[in-house]
XYZ file of C-alpha atoms in Angstrom:
505
model
C 12.582 38.595 -18.299
C 8.807 39.439 -17.386
C 8.557 41.263 -20.500
C 9.763 38.284 -22.783
C 7.205 36.096 -21.372
C 4.607 39.157 -21.994
C 5.231 39.025 -25.650
C 5.834 35.710 -25.762
C 2.223 34.715 -24.378
C 0.508 37.306 -26.448
C 1.726 35.621 -29.677
C 0.462 32.425 -28.438
C -3.161 31.214 -28.307
C -4.573 30.607 -24.620
C -3.835 27.312 -23.612
C -6.631 26.586 -22.031
C -7.476 23.383 -20.196
C -10.000 22.570 -22.686
C -7.667 23.531 -25.904
C -5.003 21.722 -24.354
C -7.327 18.146 -23.908
C -7.741 19.055 -27.594
C -4.637 18.969 -28.494
C -3.440 15.901 -26.535
C -6.712 14.166 -28.119
C -5.165 14.767 -31.643
C -1.702 13.891 -30.524
C -2.976 10.249 -29.457
C -5.448 10.288 -32.910
C -2.630 11.181 -34.925
C 0.200 7.970 -33.118
C -2.809 5.793 -33.193
C -3.094 5.685 -36.867
C 1.275 4.832 -37.002
C 1.887 1.539 -38.173
C 4.971 1.100 -35.383
C 2.750 2.322 -32.260
C 1.119 -0.437 -30.217
C -0.927 1.288 -27.388
C -0.712 3.400 -24.757
C 2.649 1.607 -23.760
C 3.837 3.208 -26.559
C 2.327 6.478 -27.897
C 2.212 8.458 -23.691
C 6.663 8.042 -24.142
C 6.232 8.893 -27.505
C 4.514 12.377 -26.385
C 6.174 12.371 -23.616
C 9.873 13.015 -24.750
C 7.871 15.320 -27.642
C 6.393 17.555 -24.867
C 10.178 17.193 -22.570
C 11.697 18.646 -25.721
C 9.440 21.905 -26.528
C 9.463 22.784 -22.410
C 12.690 22.049 -22.033
C 12.965 25.195 -24.830
C 10.602 27.692 -23.233
C 10.713 26.827 -19.255
C 14.937 26.508 -19.279
C 16.954 27.342 -22.791
C 14.718 30.948 -23.219
C 14.367 31.962 -19.630
C 18.287 31.343 -19.235
C 18.498 33.274 -22.060
C 16.206 35.827 -20.697
C 18.143 36.027 -17.596
C 21.446 36.194 -19.126
C 21.393 37.866 -22.233
C 24.253 37.220 -24.835
C 26.000 35.137 -21.356
C 23.971 32.110 -21.005
C 24.854 28.958 -23.084
C 22.610 26.773 -24.732
C 22.671 22.953 -23.162
C 21.417 21.902 -26.891
C 23.229 23.137 -29.594
C 22.007 24.233 -33.393
C 20.728 22.083 -35.249
C 19.153 20.007 -32.786
C 17.523 22.737 -30.741
C 13.437 22.591 -31.080
C 13.416 25.876 -32.892
C 15.828 24.507 -35.713
C 14.159 21.364 -36.470
C 10.383 20.957 -35.151
C 9.434 24.517 -36.398
C 10.558 23.595 -39.946
C 7.489 22.434 -41.828
C 9.721 21.529 -44.815
C 11.056 18.854 -42.992
C 9.218 16.262 -42.861
C 8.648 12.653 -44.005
C 11.602 10.066 -44.010
C 13.961 13.034 -44.029
C 12.210 14.215 -40.944
C 12.364 10.150 -39.640
C 16.264 9.925 -40.686
C 16.974 13.225 -38.860
C 15.463 12.508 -35.864
C 16.588 8.142 -35.721
C 20.191 8.893 -36.856
C 20.823 12.375 -35.495
C 18.696 13.939 -33.035
C 17.924 11.723 -30.116
C 21.560 9.884 -30.473
C 23.030 13.717 -30.149
C 20.858 14.227 -27.065
C 21.890 10.775 -26.005
C 25.583 11.717 -25.956
C 25.042 15.146 -24.224
C 27.221 13.513 -21.686
C 30.663 13.076 -22.520
C 32.357 16.634 -21.470
C 34.384 15.796 -18.288
C 33.618 18.135 -15.169
C 30.092 18.490 -15.270
C 28.009 19.912 -12.366
C 25.477 18.381 -10.919
C 22.497 20.733 -11.637
C 23.648 20.696 -15.712
C 20.538 19.909 -17.534
C 22.567 18.099 -20.437
C 23.010 15.192 -17.625
C 19.432 15.021 -17.454
C 18.464 15.150 -20.889
C 21.239 12.542 -22.043
C 19.804 10.142 -19.350
C 16.140 10.054 -20.830
C 17.517 10.107 -24.775
C 19.618 6.707 -23.596
C 16.637 4.882 -23.465
C 14.533 6.785 -25.679
C 13.345 5.264 -29.433
C 11.180 7.097 -32.086
C 8.395 4.465 -32.813
C 6.761 5.942 -35.175
C 7.480 4.577 -38.861
C 5.695 7.383 -40.973
C 7.996 10.799 -40.976
C 4.857 12.300 -42.425
C 2.750 11.259 -39.566
C 5.863 12.761 -36.906
C 5.457 15.391 -38.800
C 1.748 15.796 -37.823
C 2.497 14.938 -34.305
C 5.447 17.327 -33.992
C 3.241 20.209 -35.489
C 0.557 19.589 -32.465
C 2.824 19.401 -29.862
C 4.488 22.868 -31.940
C 0.531 24.286 -30.682
C 1.375 23.570 -26.705
C 2.743 26.145 -24.843
C 4.585 26.212 -21.327
C 5.355 30.033 -21.263
C 3.226 31.600 -18.507
C 1.889 30.204 -15.320
C -1.658 29.789 -16.431
C 0.070 27.399 -19.220
C 2.299 25.509 -16.653
C -0.904 25.001 -14.500
C -3.044 24.002 -17.323
C -0.403 21.445 -18.303
C 0.812 20.118 -14.705
C -3.538 19.509 -14.673
C -3.588 17.934 -18.283
C -0.377 16.062 -17.392
C -1.295 14.170 -14.686
C -4.528 13.013 -16.507
C -1.839 11.498 -19.131
C 0.112 9.840 -15.737
C -2.717 8.511 -14.813
C -3.326 6.890 -18.132
C 0.209 5.966 -17.801
C -0.649 3.971 -14.484
C -3.564 2.327 -16.043
C -1.306 0.661 -18.450
C 1.427 -0.328 -16.145
C -0.889 -1.848 -13.999
C -1.444 -4.635 -16.666
C 2.316 -5.396 -16.138
C 2.318 -5.797 -12.811
C 3.416 -1.657 -11.667
C 1.137 0.800 -10.543
C 1.796 4.311 -8.458
C 1.001 6.070 -5.215
C -2.375 7.752 -5.330
C -1.980 11.687 -4.757
C -4.183 11.800 -1.332
C -1.465 8.640 0.011
C 1.233 10.928 -0.864
C 0.290 14.334 0.100
C -0.870 12.463 3.551
C 2.742 10.979 3.660
C 4.326 14.620 2.800
C 2.678 16.708 4.988
C 2.851 14.316 8.063
C 6.536 14.504 7.665
C 6.973 17.934 8.660
C 10.183 18.960 5.847
C 11.733 21.623 6.486
C 14.115 23.674 3.709
C 17.565 22.283 3.619
C 16.790 18.558 4.040
C 18.038 16.169 1.865
C 14.400 14.381 0.354
C 14.941 10.690 -1.250
C 12.361 8.505 -3.345
C 14.446 5.182 -4.279
C 11.376 4.203 -6.090
C 10.304 7.294 -7.777
C 8.469 6.559 -10.686
C 6.959 9.205 -12.452
C 7.956 11.424 -9.432
C 4.923 12.057 -7.563
C 6.694 12.130 -3.981
C 9.185 14.349 -4.968
C 6.581 16.802 -6.834
C 4.352 16.825 -3.872
C 7.515 17.776 -1.864
C 8.389 20.804 -3.724
C 4.808 21.871 -3.501
C 5.683 21.477 -0.155
C 8.502 23.362 0.383
C 8.227 25.872 -2.858
C 6.225 28.834 -0.635
C 8.958 29.138 1.897
C 11.593 30.094 -0.973
C 12.801 33.702 0.033
C 15.655 33.614 -1.793
C 17.263 32.068 -5.414
C 20.235 30.622 -3.273
C 17.353 28.409 -1.552
C 15.613 27.905 -4.553
C 18.546 26.174 -5.517
C 19.387 23.876 -2.679
C 15.637 22.767 -2.545
C 15.671 21.296 -6.304
C 18.961 19.866 -5.293
C 17.510 18.598 -2.338
C 14.999 16.566 -4.096
C 16.743 13.246 -5.169
C 14.925 10.309 -6.960
C 16.402 6.945 -7.794
C 14.450 4.945 -11.231
C 15.704 1.786 -12.609
C 12.985 1.827 -15.722
C 13.507 4.459 -18.556
C 10.097 4.851 -19.238
C 9.474 6.294 -15.319
C 12.166 8.151 -15.622
C 11.474 10.410 -18.596
C 8.488 10.435 -16.654
C 9.474 11.721 -14.185
C 11.763 14.132 -15.470
C 8.612 16.008 -17.442
C 6.971 15.847 -14.020
C 9.573 18.058 -12.116
C 10.376 20.003 -15.227
C 6.902 21.426 -15.581
C 6.992 22.115 -11.921
C 9.822 24.740 -12.360
C 12.685 21.892 -11.020
C 15.020 22.986 -14.609
C 17.626 20.084 -13.811
C 16.212 17.119 -11.474
C 18.646 15.110 -8.819
C 17.197 11.731 -10.613
C 19.110 8.267 -10.955
C 18.674 6.014 -13.242
C 19.874 3.402 -11.356
C 18.856 0.370 -9.164
C 18.288 1.999 -5.980
C 19.062 -1.566 -3.984
C 22.419 -1.517 -5.417
C 22.988 2.468 -5.489
C 21.890 2.260 -1.835
C 24.322 -0.633 -0.886
C 26.861 1.192 -2.713
C 26.562 4.237 -0.800
C 28.775 6.116 1.538
C 28.133 8.487 4.682
C 27.961 11.965 2.149
C 24.848 10.142 0.420
C 23.075 10.081 4.078
C 19.894 11.492 3.388
C 17.052 13.442 5.966
C 13.671 12.281 4.880
C 12.699 8.956 2.417
C 9.400 9.131 1.200
C 8.589 6.075 -0.623
C 6.097 3.270 -2.065
C 8.692 0.559 -3.093
C 7.627 -1.563 -5.158
C 6.531 -5.329 -3.404
C 5.132 -8.923 -4.375
C 8.105 -8.597 -6.929
C 11.464 -10.460 -6.907
C 15.047 -9.234 -7.241
C 17.642 -10.603 -9.404
C 20.281 -13.142 -7.339
C 23.609 -10.367 -8.052
C 21.200 -7.552 -6.412
C 20.175 -10.142 -3.439
C 23.644 -11.556 -2.736
C 24.787 -7.880 -2.185
C 22.998 -7.276 1.084
C 24.536 -9.132 4.369
C 23.532 -13.241 4.162
C 21.181 -13.304 7.340
C 19.009 -10.529 5.310
C 19.030 -12.118 2.012
C 15.476 -12.283 0.416
C 14.483 -11.814 -3.030
C 11.566 -9.756 -1.600
C 11.733 -6.253 -2.697
C 9.594 -4.837 -0.004
C 12.039 -6.129 2.683
C 15.477 -5.042 0.513
C 13.867 -1.584 0.311
C 13.241 -1.188 3.805
C 16.497 -2.205 4.768
C 18.501 -0.170 2.354
C 16.750 2.944 4.177
C 17.409 2.023 7.362
C 21.192 2.588 6.417
C 20.460 5.360 4.106
C 18.766 7.608 6.819
C 20.732 10.165 8.528
C 21.210 9.842 12.368
C 17.867 11.694 13.121
C 16.352 11.179 10.031
C 12.688 9.933 9.417
C 11.109 8.043 6.536
C 7.419 7.355 5.812
C 7.242 4.483 3.676
C 3.763 1.964 2.007
C 4.359 -1.439 3.191
C 1.481 -4.554 2.430
C -0.058 -6.140 4.881
C 1.723 -9.229 4.556
C 5.518 -7.579 5.219
C 3.588 -6.225 8.399
C 2.392 -9.635 9.542
C 5.987 -11.544 8.726
C 6.996 -12.713 12.232
C 9.215 -15.826 13.905
C 12.767 -15.649 14.710
C 14.221 -17.089 11.876
C 11.619 -15.184 9.463
C 13.562 -12.744 7.341
C 10.801 -10.429 8.007
C 11.070 -10.293 11.632
C 14.993 -9.423 11.494
C 14.274 -6.599 9.483
C 11.751 -5.180 11.784
C 13.687 -6.106 14.263
C 16.443 -3.806 13.165
C 14.164 -1.105 12.328
C 12.954 -0.702 15.662
C 15.971 -1.214 17.171
C 17.552 1.668 15.030
C 14.541 3.385 14.708
C 11.412 4.916 16.900
C 8.593 3.328 14.472
C 6.204 5.981 15.797
C 3.236 5.666 13.868
C 1.534 2.847 11.417
C -1.313 3.805 9.631
C -3.424 1.245 8.369
C -4.984 2.241 4.621
C -8.843 1.400 3.913
C -9.242 -1.589 1.722
C -8.599 -1.330 -1.973
C -6.870 2.456 -2.032
C -4.457 1.630 -5.377
C -7.517 0.026 -6.939
C -8.106 -1.472 -9.612
C -4.569 -2.362 -9.754
C -3.940 -4.575 -6.326
C -6.281 -5.358 -3.671
C -3.386 -5.967 -1.351
C -3.719 -4.161 1.681
C -1.565 -1.835 2.514
C -0.224 0.216 5.324
C 2.057 3.751 5.997
C 5.085 3.130 8.343
C 6.490 6.333 9.997
C 9.637 6.068 12.095
C 12.786 8.297 12.813
C 15.894 6.988 13.457
C 16.510 8.286 17.166
C 16.590 5.462 19.092
C 14.369 2.198 19.857
C 11.075 1.968 19.840
C 9.159 2.695 22.851
C 5.725 2.246 21.541
C 3.537 2.192 18.315
C 0.557 4.147 17.698
C -2.097 2.351 14.660
C -4.687 4.660 13.202
C -7.425 3.041 11.099
C -8.332 5.098 8.351
C -11.615 3.751 7.769
C -13.623 3.643 4.348
C -16.266 6.256 3.819
C -19.433 5.891 5.007
C -21.786 3.370 2.337
C -18.640 2.576 0.473
C -17.091 -0.899 0.215
C -14.081 0.073 -1.575
C -12.483 2.183 -4.278
C -12.296 2.274 -7.890
C -10.868 4.312 -11.316
C -13.879 6.296 -11.271
C -14.296 7.321 -7.672
C -11.444 6.823 -5.715
C -10.095 8.023 -2.138
C -9.901 11.598 -1.610
C -7.526 13.606 0.359
C -10.336 14.354 2.883
C -10.674 11.132 4.456
C -7.208 11.534 6.204
C -8.558 14.866 8.319
C -9.245 13.246 11.188
C -6.140 11.546 11.282
C -3.932 14.898 10.755
C -6.199 15.949 13.792
C -5.399 13.505 16.028
C -1.297 13.014 14.938
C -0.689 15.812 17.688
C 1.750 17.959 14.922
C 5.623 17.734 14.565
C 6.074 16.328 17.784
C 3.122 14.355 18.160
C 1.690 15.784 21.752
C -1.798 14.604 23.159
C -2.587 11.223 20.881
C -5.414 9.571 22.651
C -6.893 6.088 21.918
C -10.705 6.136 20.674
C -12.270 4.941 18.072
C -9.938 4.557 14.949
C -6.295 4.751 17.185
C -4.245 2.526 19.498
C -0.696 2.186 21.025
C 0.984 -1.065 21.371
C 4.050 -1.403 23.638
C 7.241 -2.491 21.539
C 7.912 -5.468 23.870
C 4.278 -6.879 23.300
C 5.344 -6.879 19.569
C 8.368 -8.196 20.449
C 7.258 -10.915 22.548
C 4.627 -11.458 19.272
C 7.827 -11.756 17.046
C 7.567 -8.549 15.446
C 4.184 -9.258 14.369
C 3.327 -5.636 13.459
C -0.501 -6.597 11.531
C -2.245 -5.431 14.912
C -6.105 -5.239 14.715
C -8.460 -2.418 15.931
C -9.117 -3.468 19.266
C -12.090 -1.155 19.702
C -14.043 -2.657 17.275
C -13.569 -6.322 17.289
C -17.581 -6.889 18.248
C -18.662 -5.251 14.917
C -18.082 -9.224 13.082
C -21.827 -9.714 14.039
C -23.504 -6.573 12.203
C -20.820 -6.755 9.075
C -22.589 -8.360 5.622
C -21.948 -11.207 3.438
C -20.476 -9.494 1.232
C -18.165 -7.880 3.782
C -17.050 -11.305 5.684
C -15.842 -12.962 2.167
C -13.410 -9.543 1.307
C -11.897 -10.364 4.654
C -11.597 -14.330 4.006
C -10.045 -13.172 0.723
C -7.477 -10.587 2.449
C -6.667 -13.221 5.060
C -5.868 -15.952 2.488
C -3.269 -13.486 0.691
C -1.679 -12.647 4.061
C -1.362 -16.852 4.708
C 0.011 -17.395 1.151
C 2.452 -14.891 1.186
C 3.419 -15.643 5.006
C 4.008 -19.762 3.153
C 5.536 -18.077 0.335
C 8.503 -16.398 2.521
C 8.351 -19.552 5.133
C 8.940 -22.039 1.736
C 11.897 -19.358 0.695
C 13.825 -19.911 3.978
C 13.506 -23.272 3.572
C 15.661 -23.252 0.732
C 12.364 -24.143 -1.307
C 11.827 -23.107 -5.505
C 9.442 -19.922 -5.664
């Protein structure tokens, strides 16, 4: 296999970062000329499914044949393999467009028709992706140009993969920028890297992100554990244990591509509504670890809401995800989840939020709440957020809070100056390792007894007691920002109260 890879790599130009960035730019310039492409929300999916097929050809099919010459059965048959049609430059114009629209995509979407297929079969992933793929390019000539550009991108060597993964992250960032306009935003790398690291993952554990988006948490978990793999059996088990659920087709495609680039050839991703999937799950579906940043501030349709017990029915997605995760964890399982301040603040005996937090603190040890600095998810939202870490190991006794400060001299984050992973170093040092031993209160850390939280209506929105006297030293701009933050929390609370009273949203 190594010899085969070396020969292929010798024929292909070196895929430097600069060369790849240039090819991606050429691809996007080509798509801009096409009348059927309207912005990045059309162009990026078009580029991604083509890149997926090229990467699948080189990383799965050719690698499989090299490992098992004569015995490997390709997932994609002739004439639908990338090498059959994409490299045939005589196939162009309307002939190419007709082939792609009427033959290629329907064939790929129909690859799940065979019965008794194992979950590890890559045809399952391909069929799920291409059920929602549409070729939006109207010009077959421009489509030919685009395919020719993608054909110059290679996934053969380790350096190629590293380069493509780096550039693909920039594509995902631009996808997040485009999606942010429609109310969707994804977890910054420092946040999901910190959450994965502080979850102390182990080989053999099942890891789920029920709102996996573009797959950031699963990729980080894979990177965390991959270096510990010693055998092929362990590698297969690791890939099988990384599970994601995503209901929207575009993020599902991007997550599949993301995991493929990181060596997971048959990602265990489900294209479903995670809330219904978790409600209908069996004991065998329970997992060891949940890592997630569920959508919040949105509303679910009534058919989803009514699938939950009447006392916990709400259209607020964050609450529904938290409730579902509590039931999805194995005994002894653990979770790291991002929640907005409004979720922490919701209190009162009849509040659905308080009821779910009561369930959380009764069934689980909510040992740590990390309060994120303002604007971590900027520019997509300014809603203050937190990371909750808990274990399904019995009732909560005390909750530790740790406040991540903004870097000195900064008033927030931007697209060009986002949060850095190093900003979590002090929290990691304070954490106390896997067993959380030796934690001490300090300028950024404090502990609150569960009895106090319960007496306060399960209000987890606890301010740092060590910096209460700094108000007089804050700038007018900071005070206004704080007022805006408070008003947002009040509005969220009033909205939930109205929902509880049966009013219209």
